[in-house]
Amino acid sequence: MNLEIKVDVPFTVPVFSVEFPGISDTLNLENIIEEFCAEREKKEPRQPWLTRQTKGSLQKDVRLKPLCENIVSAAHHISVQVMQYDPKYKVEITGMWGNIQGPEETLHRHSHHNNIFAGVLYVNEIEKSDGEFPALQFKRPWDGSLAPTRTGVNRYTSTISWFPVKKDLVIIFPAWLEHQVTRNLTNKNRISIAFNIMLRGRYGSIKHLESTLI
């Protein structure tokens, strides 16, 4: 039997990327993250197996204002032009923190609650001779109760999607999308800035009982 089978993809999960060339060096982001990590560790001793992190309010530091403005601009474009959300929403960075993922360290699988978007900026790069930083991995947002044996993997069946590290690259994605970073197999620190974004305004029509202001 000669079957003509068509494939449609009715639903997709968008992951956005944008480059801010030179911003990491211009703003001296690597040193700022190291500074805030050291400051936090004076007050909160770090367990040796955990990735170093700064406090979660870097968006309030005046030195990061140009970065925050660029992120807000990109998120507003995504919100209005791609997701077609109401342009009256105010884009707000609700949290921002630096990560220093040292050799042999991982960032466990997680999602970011109580926000619309989440994102990450890569601050440093690595020489090819020193290896390759682990990529950001997204997990397919479903778990099947049955897992048939596969003879191959394609975009319909793969459970993980990879986004390689590139300095000054920003990746923005739905905050609910689970993601992780596997073990850093290099002898260099993988440095990044993560952030959360909320759209402030009215959710739902004011005519409906389910409408609310956030």
mmCIF file of C-alpha atoms in Angstrom:
data_model
loop_
_atom_site.group_PDB
_atom_site.id
_atom_site.type_symbol
_atom_site.label_atom_id
_atom_site.label_comp_id
_atom_site.label_asym_id
_atom_site.label_seq_id
_atom_site.Cartn_x
_atom_site.Cartn_y
_atom_site.Cartn_z
ATOM 1 C CA MET A 1 0.000 0.000 0.000
ATOM 2 C CA ASN A 2 1.357 3.391 -0.989
ATOM 3 C CA LEU A 3 0.328 5.798 1.792
ATOM 4 C CA GLU A 4 0.738 9.542 1.504
ATOM 5 C CA ILE A 5 1.191 10.661 5.105
ATOM 6 C CA LYS A 6 1.252 14.363 5.929
ATOM 7 C CA VAL A 7 2.786 15.769 9.106
ATOM 8 C CA ASP A 8 1.523 18.913 10.811
ATOM 9 C CA VAL A 9 2.991 20.571 13.899
ATOM 10 C CA PRO A 10 0.025 22.382 15.489
ATOM 11 C CA PHE A 11 1.857 23.609 18.592
ATOM 12 C CA THR A 12 5.414 24.829 19.035
ATOM 13 C CA VAL A 13 7.455 26.137 21.980
ATOM 14 C CA PRO A 14 9.402 29.253 20.995
ATOM 15 C CA VAL A 15 12.962 29.876 22.143
ATOM 16 C CA PHE A 16 14.388 33.242 21.135
ATOM 17 C CA SER A 17 17.984 34.381 20.750
ATOM 18 C CA VAL A 18 19.575 37.768 20.211
ATOM 19 C CA GLU A 19 23.175 38.957 20.305
ATOM 20 C CA PHE A 20 24.452 42.051 22.102
ATOM 21 C CA PRO A 21 27.945 42.228 20.555
ATOM 22 C CA GLY A 22 30.645 43.404 22.940
ATOM 23 C CA ILE A 23 28.344 44.015 25.902
ATOM 24 C CA SER A 24 30.133 41.608 28.264
ATOM 25 C CA ASP A 25 33.480 43.332 27.814
ATOM 26 C CA THR A 26 32.043 46.851 27.684
ATOM 27 C CA LEU A 27 30.236 46.416 31.013
ATOM 28 C CA ASN A 28 32.998 44.274 32.545
ATOM 29 C CA LEU A 29 30.381 41.651 33.410
ATOM 30 C CA GLU A 30 32.796 38.871 34.320
ATOM 31 C CA ASN A 31 34.391 40.947 37.079
ATOM 32 C CA ILE A 32 31.013 42.184 38.320
ATOM 33 C CA ILE A 33 29.753 38.618 38.694
ATOM 34 C CA GLU A 34 32.925 37.571 40.515
ATOM 35 C CA GLU A 35 32.565 40.588 42.807
ATOM 36 C CA PHE A 36 28.976 39.764 43.741
ATOM 37 C CA CYS A 37 29.706 36.047 44.168
ATOM 38 C CA ALA A 38 32.514 36.842 46.600
ATOM 39 C CA GLU A 39 30.288 39.305 48.453
ATOM 40 C CA ARG A 40 27.533 36.726 48.860
ATOM 41 C CA GLU A 41 29.941 34.014 49.983
ATOM 42 C CA LYS A 42 31.175 36.203 52.838
ATOM 43 C CA LYS A 43 27.639 36.078 54.268
ATOM 44 C CA GLU A 44 26.522 32.657 53.017
ATOM 45 C CA PRO A 45 29.285 30.031 52.853
ATOM 46 C CA ARG A 46 28.883 27.951 49.691
ATOM 47 C CA GLN A 47 28.768 24.175 49.608
ATOM 48 C CA PRO A 48 31.709 23.080 47.419
ATOM 49 C CA TRP A 49 29.543 21.057 45.010
ATOM 50 C CA LEU A 50 27.196 23.956 44.180
ATOM 51 C CA THR A 51 27.614 26.397 41.313
ATOM 52 C CA ARG A 52 28.570 29.854 42.520
ATOM 53 C CA GLN A 53 25.741 32.372 42.255
ATOM 54 C CA THR A 54 25.287 36.027 43.068
ATOM 55 C CA LYS A 55 22.287 37.527 44.800
ATOM 56 C CA GLY A 56 19.156 37.696 42.647
ATOM 57 C CA SER A 57 18.810 41.456 42.261
ATOM 58 C CA LEU A 58 21.597 42.436 39.863
ATOM 59 C CA GLN A 59 19.053 44.378 37.789
ATOM 60 C CA LYS A 60 19.202 47.071 40.492
ATOM 61 C CA ASP A 61 22.921 47.685 39.981
ATOM 62 C CA VAL A 62 23.415 50.870 37.977
ATOM 63 C CA ARG A 63 26.360 49.325 36.124
ATOM 64 C CA LEU A 64 24.016 46.813 34.503
ATOM 65 C CA LYS A 65 21.474 49.401 33.347
ATOM 66 C CA PRO A 66 22.519 49.174 29.638
ATOM 67 C CA LEU A 67 22.169 45.378 29.728
ATOM 68 C CA CYS A 68 18.768 45.576 31.395
ATOM 69 C CA GLU A 69 17.550 48.122 28.847
ATOM 70 C CA ASN A 70 18.599 45.845 25.979
ATOM 71 C CA ILE A 71 16.901 42.831 27.555
ATOM 72 C CA VAL A 72 13.672 44.764 28.187
ATOM 73 C CA SER A 73 13.680 46.010 24.592
ATOM 74 C CA ALA A 74 14.158 42.486 23.225
ATOM 75 C CA ALA A 75 11.493 41.038 25.528
ATOM 76 C CA HIS A 76 9.011 43.756 24.522
ATOM 77 C CA HIS A 77 9.590 42.960 20.847
ATOM 78 C CA ILE A 78 9.080 39.252 21.514
ATOM 79 C CA SER A 79 5.959 39.941 23.559
ATOM 80 C CA VAL A 80 4.286 42.218 21.019
ATOM 81 C CA GLN A 81 5.577 41.117 17.629
ATOM 82 C CA VAL A 82 5.843 37.363 18.115
ATOM 83 C CA MET A 83 3.578 36.358 20.987
ATOM 84 C CA GLN A 84 1.098 39.131 20.107
ATOM 85 C CA TYR A 85 0.496 40.078 23.725
ATOM 86 C CA ASP A 86 -1.104 43.425 24.525
ATOM 87 C CA PRO A 87 1.507 46.158 23.871
ATOM 88 C CA LYS A 88 0.345 47.973 27.022
ATOM 89 C CA TYR A 89 2.074 45.398 29.219
ATOM 90 C CA LYS A 90 5.105 46.791 31.022
ATOM 91 C CA VAL A 91 8.154 44.551 30.742
ATOM 92 C CA GLU A 92 9.878 44.161 34.105
ATOM 93 C CA ILE A 93 12.999 42.209 35.016
ATOM 94 C CA THR A 94 11.964 40.700 38.355
ATOM 95 C CA GLY A 95 15.244 38.947 39.083
ATOM 96 C CA MET A 96 18.764 38.763 37.684
ATOM 97 C CA TRP A 97 21.752 36.796 38.962
ATOM 98 C CA GLY A 98 25.179 35.675 37.880
ATOM 99 C CA ASN A 99 26.361 32.062 37.657
ATOM 100 C CA ILE A 100 29.923 30.789 37.761
ATOM 101 C CA GLN A 101 29.793 27.123 36.805
ATOM 102 C CA GLY A 102 33.174 25.692 37.653
ATOM 103 C CA PRO A 103 34.789 22.505 36.357
ATOM 104 C CA GLU A 104 32.784 19.342 37.129
ATOM 105 C CA GLU A 105 29.743 21.374 38.254
ATOM 106 C CA THR A 106 26.203 21.098 36.866
ATOM 107 C CA LEU A 107 23.024 23.170 36.949
ATOM 108 C CA HIS A 108 20.128 20.836 37.739
ATOM 109 C CA ARG A 109 16.943 20.697 35.688
ATOM 110 C CA HIS A 110 14.446 23.355 36.715
ATOM 111 C CA SER A 111 11.975 25.974 35.536
ATOM 112 C CA HIS A 112 11.320 29.549 36.683
ATOM 113 C CA HIS A 113 7.992 29.984 38.463
ATOM 114 C CA ASN A 114 5.840 33.130 38.658
ATOM 115 C CA ASN A 115 7.221 34.815 35.549
ATOM 116 C CA ILE A 116 6.365 34.932 31.835
ATOM 117 C CA PHE A 117 9.855 34.714 30.342
ATOM 118 C CA ALA A 118 13.255 33.589 31.568
ATOM 119 C CA GLY A 119 16.609 34.027 29.914
ATOM 120 C CA VAL A 120 20.370 33.825 30.032
ATOM 121 C CA LEU A 121 23.310 35.855 28.717
ATOM 122 C CA TYR A 122 26.666 34.170 28.157
ATOM 123 C CA VAL A 123 29.474 36.322 29.503
ATOM 124 C CA ASN A 124 32.660 34.480 28.545
ATOM 125 C CA GLU A 125 34.037 32.141 25.930
ATOM 126 C CA ILE A 126 36.562 29.321 25.804
ATOM 127 C CA GLU A 127 39.410 28.484 23.456
ATOM 128 C CA LYS A 128 38.819 25.414 21.291
ATOM 129 C CA SER A 129 42.012 23.922 22.672
ATOM 130 C CA ASP A 130 40.448 24.019 26.167
ATOM 131 C CA GLY A 131 37.292 22.135 25.167
ATOM 132 C CA GLU A 132 33.688 23.253 24.917
ATOM 133 C CA PHE A 133 31.324 24.634 27.530
ATOM 134 C CA PRO A 134 28.181 22.547 28.134
ATOM 135 C CA ALA A 135 25.154 23.754 26.195
ATOM 136 C CA LEU A 136 21.864 24.927 27.621
ATOM 137 C CA GLN A 137 19.441 21.998 27.377
ATOM 138 C CA PHE A 138 15.655 22.244 27.190
ATOM 139 C CA LYS A 139 13.431 19.282 28.044
ATOM 140 C CA ARG A 140 10.429 18.485 25.873
ATOM 141 C CA PRO A 141 7.377 19.581 27.883
ATOM 142 C CA TRP A 142 5.652 16.239 28.133
ATOM 143 C CA ASP A 143 6.292 12.877 29.686
ATOM 144 C CA GLY A 144 4.712 9.932 27.937
ATOM 145 C CA SER A 145 3.531 7.035 30.064
ATOM 146 C CA LEU A 146 4.910 4.679 27.421
ATOM 147 C CA ALA A 147 8.288 4.936 25.726
ATOM 148 C CA PRO A 148 8.381 2.889 22.513
ATOM 149 C CA THR A 149 11.794 1.718 21.359
ATOM 150 C CA ARG A 150 13.133 4.020 18.638
ATOM 151 C CA THR A 151 15.391 3.306 15.698
ATOM 152 C CA GLY A 152 16.213 6.979 15.308
ATOM 153 C CA VAL A 153 15.546 10.443 16.701
ATOM 154 C CA ASN A 154 13.984 13.421 14.943
ATOM 155 C CA ARG A 155 12.371 16.712 15.934
ATOM 156 C CA TYR A 156 9.116 14.955 16.802
ATOM 157 C CA THR A 157 10.647 12.418 19.173
ATOM 158 C CA SER A 158 13.752 14.002 20.696
ATOM 159 C CA THR A 159 13.347 14.791 24.375
ATOM 160 C CA ILE A 160 16.192 17.313 24.685
ATOM 161 C CA SER A 161 17.085 20.392 22.626
ATOM 162 C CA TRP A 162 20.584 21.926 22.811
ATOM 163 C CA PHE A 163 21.621 25.585 22.524
ATOM 164 C CA PRO A 164 25.420 26.053 22.464
ATOM 165 C CA VAL A 165 27.225 28.738 24.441
ATOM 166 C CA LYS A 166 28.291 31.878 22.592
ATOM 167 C CA LYS A 167 29.642 34.988 24.277
ATOM 168 C CA ASP A 168 27.205 37.965 24.250
ATOM 169 C CA LEU A 169 24.332 35.719 23.144
ATOM 170 C CA VAL A 170 21.027 36.087 24.992
ATOM 171 C CA ILE A 171 18.481 33.261 24.981
ATOM 172 C CA ILE A 172 14.904 34.037 26.083
ATOM 173 C CA PHE A 173 12.283 31.343 26.583
ATOM 174 C CA PRO A 174 8.973 30.643 28.358
ATOM 175 C CA ALA A 175 9.678 30.606 32.087
ATOM 176 C CA TRP A 176 7.818 27.297 32.533
ATOM 177 C CA LEU A 177 10.111 25.423 30.104
ATOM 178 C CA GLU A 178 12.384 23.037 32.009
ATOM 179 C CA HIS A 179 16.097 23.410 31.325
ATOM 180 C CA GLN A 180 19.478 22.354 32.661
ATOM 181 C CA VAL A 181 23.213 22.563 32.092
ATOM 182 C CA THR A 182 25.195 19.333 32.245
ATOM 183 C CA ARG A 183 28.601 18.847 33.822
ATOM 184 C CA ASN A 184 31.303 21.312 32.866
ATOM 185 C CA LEU A 185 33.992 19.015 31.488
ATOM 186 C CA THR A 186 36.495 21.827 30.917
ATOM 187 C CA ASN A 187 38.922 23.326 33.421
ATOM 188 C CA LYS A 188 37.446 26.804 32.869
ATOM 189 C CA ASN A 189 34.574 28.631 34.549
ATOM 190 C CA ARG A 190 31.396 28.936 32.481
ATOM 191 C CA ILE A 191 30.000 32.374 33.369
ATOM 192 C CA SER A 192 26.482 33.587 32.641
ATOM 193 C CA ILE A 193 23.774 35.974 33.791
ATOM 194 C CA ALA A 194 20.254 34.605 34.180
ATOM 195 C CA PHE A 195 17.087 36.630 34.529
ATOM 196 C CA ASN A 196 13.313 36.489 34.885
ATOM 197 C CA ILE A 197 10.760 38.720 33.169
ATOM 198 C CA MET A 198 7.189 39.578 34.126
ATOM 199 C CA LEU A 199 4.665 41.430 31.996
ATOM 200 C CA ARG A 200 2.923 43.880 34.299
ATOM 201 C CA GLY A 201 -0.688 44.774 33.566
ATOM 202 C CA ARG A 202 -4.155 43.256 33.308
ATOM 203 C CA TYR A 203 -4.529 39.583 32.529
ATOM 204 C CA GLY A 204 -7.857 38.745 30.924
ATOM 205 C CA SER A 205 -10.744 41.023 30.059
ATOM 206 C CA ILE A 206 -12.031 43.262 32.828
ATOM 207 C CA LYS A 207 -15.504 42.043 31.819
ATOM 208 C CA HIS A 208 -14.637 38.549 32.990
ATOM 209 C CA LEU A 209 -14.526 37.309 36.554
ATOM 210 C CA GLU A 210 -11.099 35.785 35.986
ATOM 211 C CA SER A 211 -9.422 39.081 35.146
ATOM 212 C CA THR A 212 -6.613 40.228 37.423
ATOM 213 C CA LEU A 213 -3.897 42.859 37.662
ATOM 214 C CA ILE A 214 -0.305 41.758 38.106
#
